[in-house]
Amino acid sequence: MELHPYLHKVQFYETDGMSIVHHGNYILWMEEARTDFMDQIGWSYHRAVNAGIDFAVTDVSCKYRSMTRFGETVAIHMAVESLSPAKMQLSYKMVNADTGELRAEGTSGHFFYDRAKARPVALKKALPDLWQLLQSLHEEGRNGEV
């Protein structure tokens, strides 16, 4: 499946006094990219939530590689790093969309949560179509195709 990077144009309010992006914004951009990723694969967050499944965040990390400034467009490339029936790890590579210069790299961990039962759930059983799709994307990434 061909996925496109999520594009984010840096807004003035996301910067500090030197027009450099405040570090906390990268985490927000990762969430925006995750939502876009789900839309691209045909399983919007709304669709999953309406089916009773949430993707609870267990951890998030971000390594800053170079400064991002006001007015830049950042391309955020995502991949499914690891996947088990109960959880997944996503990776993010944020680059300047024009130059390709690496700005930041991050990860986010998630477990699959059944709202009705108020407990973790095996996605493989709860939403087998989504499970197969994520598994396929994970395999493509392991083979260097994403």
PDB file of C-alpha atoms in Angstrom:
ATOM      1  CA  MET A   1       0.000   0.000   0.000  1.00  0.00           C
ATOM      2  CA  GLU A   2       1.407   3.381  -0.955  1.00  0.00           C
ATOM      3  CA  LEU A   3       1.194   5.863   1.891  1.00  0.00           C
ATOM      4  CA  HIS A   4       1.983   9.542   1.571  1.00  0.00           C
ATOM      5  CA  PRO A   5       3.749  11.544   4.266  1.00  0.00           C
ATOM      6  CA  TYR A   6       1.623  13.885   6.324  1.00  0.00           C
ATOM      7  CA  LEU A   7       2.473  17.520   5.542  1.00  0.00           C
ATOM      8  CA  HIS A   8       2.398  20.170   8.264  1.00  0.00           C
ATOM      9  CA  LYS A   9       3.100  23.859   7.613  1.00  0.00           C
ATOM     10  CA  VAL A  10       4.714  25.412  10.671  1.00  0.00           C
ATOM     11  CA  GLN A  11       2.593  28.188  12.140  1.00  0.00           C
ATOM     12  CA  PHE A  12       3.965  31.243  13.955  1.00  0.00           C
ATOM     13  CA  TYR A  13       2.242  30.287  17.228  1.00  0.00           C
ATOM     14  CA  GLU A  14       4.217  27.005  17.246  1.00  0.00           C
ATOM     15  CA  THR A  15       7.517  28.866  17.570  1.00  0.00           C
ATOM     16  CA  ASP A  16       9.485  30.607  20.268  1.00  0.00           C
ATOM     17  CA  GLY A  17      10.964  34.121  20.159  1.00  0.00           C
ATOM     18  CA  MET A  18      13.607  33.005  17.650  1.00  0.00           C
ATOM     19  CA  SER A  19      10.998  31.559  15.228  1.00  0.00           C
ATOM     20  CA  ILE A  20      12.151  28.033  16.120  1.00  0.00           C
ATOM     21  CA  VAL A  21       9.488  25.395  16.761  1.00  0.00           C
ATOM     22  CA  HIS A  22       8.874  24.659  20.444  1.00  0.00           C
ATOM     23  CA  HIS A  23       9.783  21.040  21.205  1.00  0.00           C
ATOM     24  CA  GLY A  24       6.307  20.065  22.439  1.00  0.00           C
ATOM     25  CA  ASN A  25       4.772  20.638  19.012  1.00  0.00           C
ATOM     26  CA  TYR A  26       6.531  17.644  17.465  1.00  0.00           C
ATOM     27  CA  ILE A  27       4.452  15.324  19.663  1.00  0.00           C
ATOM     28  CA  LEU A  28       1.264  17.051  18.480  1.00  0.00           C
ATOM     29  CA  TRP A  29       2.384  16.665  14.854  1.00  0.00           C
ATOM     30  CA  MET A  30       2.924  12.960  15.458  1.00  0.00           C
ATOM     31  CA  GLU A  31      -0.697  12.711  16.589  1.00  0.00           C
ATOM     32  CA  GLU A  32      -1.840  14.615  13.494  1.00  0.00           C
ATOM     33  CA  ALA A  33       0.203  12.229  11.330  1.00  0.00           C
ATOM     34  CA  ARG A  34      -1.326   9.211  13.118  1.00  0.00           C
ATOM     35  CA  THR A  35      -4.826  10.461  12.365  1.00  0.00           C
ATOM     36  CA  ASP A  36      -3.875  11.042   8.720  1.00  0.00           C
ATOM     37  CA  PHE A  37      -2.265   7.578   8.565  1.00  0.00           C
ATOM     38  CA  MET A  38      -5.494   5.978   9.779  1.00  0.00           C
ATOM     39  CA  ASP A  39      -7.478   7.935   7.179  1.00  0.00           C
ATOM     40  CA  GLN A  40      -5.086   6.842   4.413  1.00  0.00           C
ATOM     41  CA  ILE A  41      -5.459   3.156   5.270  1.00  0.00           C
ATOM     42  CA  GLY A  42      -9.245   3.467   5.303  1.00  0.00           C
ATOM     43  CA  TRP A  43      -9.703   3.093   9.070  1.00  0.00           C
ATOM     44  CA  SER A  44     -10.294   6.577  10.441  1.00  0.00           C
ATOM     45  CA  TYR A  45     -10.089   7.026  14.199  1.00  0.00           C
ATOM     46  CA  HIS A  46     -13.846   7.657  14.118  1.00  0.00           C
ATOM     47  CA  ARG A  47     -14.447   4.305  12.452  1.00  0.00           C
ATOM     48  CA  ALA A  48     -12.365   2.458  15.047  1.00  0.00           C
ATOM     49  CA  VAL A  49     -13.948   4.340  17.959  1.00  0.00           C
ATOM     50  CA  ASN A  50     -17.423   3.704  16.560  1.00  0.00           C
ATOM     51  CA  ALA A  51     -16.478   0.012  16.499  1.00  0.00           C
ATOM     52  CA  GLY A  52     -15.623   0.344  20.214  1.00  0.00           C
ATOM     53  CA  ILE A  53     -11.814   0.284  19.977  1.00  0.00           C
ATOM     54  CA  ASP A  54      -9.382   2.987  21.118  1.00  0.00           C
ATOM     55  CA  PHE A  55      -5.622   3.193  20.634  1.00  0.00           C
ATOM     56  CA  ALA A  56      -4.432   4.192  24.096  1.00  0.00           C
ATOM     57  CA  VAL A  57      -0.996   5.833  24.148  1.00  0.00           C
ATOM     58  CA  THR A  58       1.474   4.033  26.410  1.00  0.00           C
ATOM     59  CA  ASP A  59       4.601   6.008  25.571  1.00  0.00           C
ATOM     60  CA  VAL A  60       5.946   8.636  23.225  1.00  0.00           C
ATOM     61  CA  SER A  61       9.479   9.749  22.404  1.00  0.00           C
ATOM     62  CA  CYS A  62      11.065  12.321  20.147  1.00  0.00           C
ATOM     63  CA  LYS A  63      14.699  12.984  19.250  1.00  0.00           C
ATOM     64  CA  TYR A  64      15.351  16.423  17.831  1.00  0.00           C
ATOM     65  CA  ARG A  65      17.936  16.419  15.026  1.00  0.00           C
ATOM     66  CA  SER A  66      17.827  19.968  13.625  1.00  0.00           C
ATOM     67  CA  MET A  67      15.805  23.140  14.110  1.00  0.00           C
ATOM     68  CA  THR A  68      12.470  23.632  12.403  1.00  0.00           C
ATOM     69  CA  ARG A  69      11.443  27.213  11.725  1.00  0.00           C
ATOM     70  CA  PHE A  70       8.308  29.209  11.085  1.00  0.00           C
ATOM     71  CA  GLY A  71       7.053  28.848   7.506  1.00  0.00           C
ATOM     72  CA  GLU A  72       8.661  25.471   6.791  1.00  0.00           C
ATOM     73  CA  THR A  73       6.595  22.526   5.668  1.00  0.00           C
ATOM     74  CA  VAL A  74       7.439  19.327   7.506  1.00  0.00           C
ATOM     75  CA  ALA A  75       6.791  15.931   5.910  1.00  0.00           C
ATOM     76  CA  ILE A  76       6.104  13.222   8.478  1.00  0.00           C
ATOM     77  CA  HIS A  77       6.757   9.663   7.327  1.00  0.00           C
ATOM     78  CA  MET A  78       5.243   6.886   9.441  1.00  0.00           C
ATOM     79  CA  ALA A  79       5.714   3.156   9.790  1.00  0.00           C
ATOM     80  CA  VAL A  80       4.351   0.328  11.918  1.00  0.00           C
ATOM     81  CA  GLU A  81       7.534  -0.658  13.796  1.00  0.00           C
ATOM     82  CA  SER A  82       6.128  -3.526  15.809  1.00  0.00           C
ATOM     83  CA  LEU A  83       2.755  -5.174  16.161  1.00  0.00           C
ATOM     84  CA  SER A  84       1.241  -7.750  18.486  1.00  0.00           C
ATOM     85  CA  PRO A  85      -2.425  -8.654  19.003  1.00  0.00           C
ATOM     86  CA  ALA A  86      -2.640  -6.272  21.980  1.00  0.00           C
ATOM     87  CA  LYS A  87      -0.304  -3.391  21.068  1.00  0.00           C
ATOM     88  CA  MET A  88       1.688  -1.597  18.396  1.00  0.00           C
ATOM     89  CA  GLN A  89       4.667   0.720  18.103  1.00  0.00           C
ATOM     90  CA  LEU A  90       4.693   3.428  15.422  1.00  0.00           C
ATOM     91  CA  SER A  91       7.699   5.375  14.173  1.00  0.00           C
ATOM     92  CA  TYR A  92       7.850   8.880  12.749  1.00  0.00           C
ATOM     93  CA  LYS A  93      10.503  10.575  10.642  1.00  0.00           C
ATOM     94  CA  MET A  94      10.020  14.341  10.319  1.00  0.00           C
ATOM     95  CA  VAL A  95      11.893  16.052   7.493  1.00  0.00           C
ATOM     96  CA  ASN A  96      11.874  19.433   5.800  1.00  0.00           C
ATOM     97  CA  ALA A  97       9.541  18.799   2.849  1.00  0.00           C
ATOM     98  CA  ASP A  98      11.663  20.923   0.496  1.00  0.00           C
ATOM     99  CA  THR A  99      15.197  19.845   1.413  1.00  0.00           C
ATOM    100  CA  GLY A 100      14.661  16.427   3.007  1.00  0.00           C
ATOM    101  CA  GLU A 101      16.775  17.516   5.992  1.00  0.00           C
ATOM    102  CA  LEU A 102      15.947  15.424   9.054  1.00  0.00           C
ATOM    103  CA  ARG A 103      14.266  17.488  11.759  1.00  0.00           C
ATOM    104  CA  ALA A 104      13.163  14.875  14.295  1.00  0.00           C
ATOM    105  CA  GLU A 105      12.482  11.175  14.817  1.00  0.00           C
ATOM    106  CA  GLY A 106       9.914   9.749  17.169  1.00  0.00           C
ATOM    107  CA  THR A 107       7.929   6.753  18.310  1.00  0.00           C
ATOM    108  CA  SER A 108       4.599   6.164  19.984  1.00  0.00           C
ATOM    109  CA  GLY A 109       3.366   3.024  21.692  1.00  0.00           C
ATOM    110  CA  HIS A 110      -0.312   2.079  21.804  1.00  0.00           C
ATOM    111  CA  PHE A 111      -2.445  -0.693  23.227  1.00  0.00           C
ATOM    112  CA  PHE A 112      -5.829  -1.641  21.833  1.00  0.00           C
ATOM    113  CA  TYR A 113      -8.594  -0.838  24.311  1.00  0.00           C
ATOM    114  CA  ASP A 114     -12.203  -2.062  24.267  1.00  0.00           C
ATOM    115  CA  ARG A 115     -14.410   0.788  25.488  1.00  0.00           C
ATOM    116  CA  ALA A 116     -17.406  -1.393  26.376  1.00  0.00           C
ATOM    117  CA  LYS A 117     -15.352  -3.887  28.388  1.00  0.00           C
ATOM    118  CA  ALA A 118     -13.026  -1.179  29.767  1.00  0.00           C
ATOM    119  CA  ARG A 119      -9.941  -3.319  29.229  1.00  0.00           C
ATOM    120  CA  PRO A 120      -7.235  -4.119  26.693  1.00  0.00           C
ATOM    121  CA  VAL A 121      -8.311  -6.297  23.793  1.00  0.00           C
ATOM    122  CA  ALA A 122      -6.691  -8.365  21.061  1.00  0.00           C
ATOM    123  CA  LEU A 123      -7.192  -6.349  17.889  1.00  0.00           C
ATOM    124  CA  LYS A 124      -6.858  -9.565  15.894  1.00  0.00           C
ATOM    125  CA  LYS A 125     -10.201 -10.703  17.357  1.00  0.00           C
ATOM    126  CA  ALA A 126     -11.922  -7.337  17.831  1.00  0.00           C
ATOM    127  CA  LEU A 127     -11.266  -5.858  14.375  1.00  0.00           C
ATOM    128  CA  PRO A 128      -9.703  -8.568  12.185  1.00  0.00           C
ATOM    129  CA  ASP A 129      -9.791  -6.421   9.028  1.00  0.00           C
ATOM    130  CA  LEU A 130      -7.816  -3.636  10.686  1.00  0.00           C
ATOM    131  CA  TRP A 131      -5.463  -6.194  12.255  1.00  0.00           C
ATOM    132  CA  GLN A 132      -4.669  -7.704   8.843  1.00  0.00           C
ATOM    133  CA  LEU A 133      -4.100  -4.280   7.325  1.00  0.00           C
ATOM    134  CA  LEU A 134      -1.708  -3.209  10.099  1.00  0.00           C
ATOM    135  CA  GLN A 135       0.059  -6.557   9.903  1.00  0.00           C
ATOM    136  CA  SER A 136       0.513  -6.103   6.149  1.00  0.00           C
ATOM    137  CA  LEU A 137       1.929  -2.589   6.647  1.00  0.00           C
ATOM    138  CA  HIS A 138       4.268  -3.892   9.334  1.00  0.00           C
ATOM    139  CA  GLU A 139       5.546  -6.616   6.993  1.00  0.00           C
ATOM    140  CA  GLU A 140       6.000  -4.133   4.132  1.00  0.00           C
ATOM    141  CA  GLY A 141       8.038  -1.917   6.451  1.00  0.00           C
ATOM    142  CA  ARG A 142      10.220  -4.844   7.523  1.00  0.00           C
ATOM    143  CA  ASN A 143      10.884  -5.549   3.851  1.00  0.00           C
ATOM    144  CA  GLY A 144      11.805  -1.926   3.157  1.00  0.00           C
ATOM    145  CA  GLU A 145       8.697  -1.183   1.114  1.00  0.00           C
ATOM    146  CA  VAL A 146       7.262   1.645   3.248  1.00  0.00           C
TER     147      VAL A 146
END
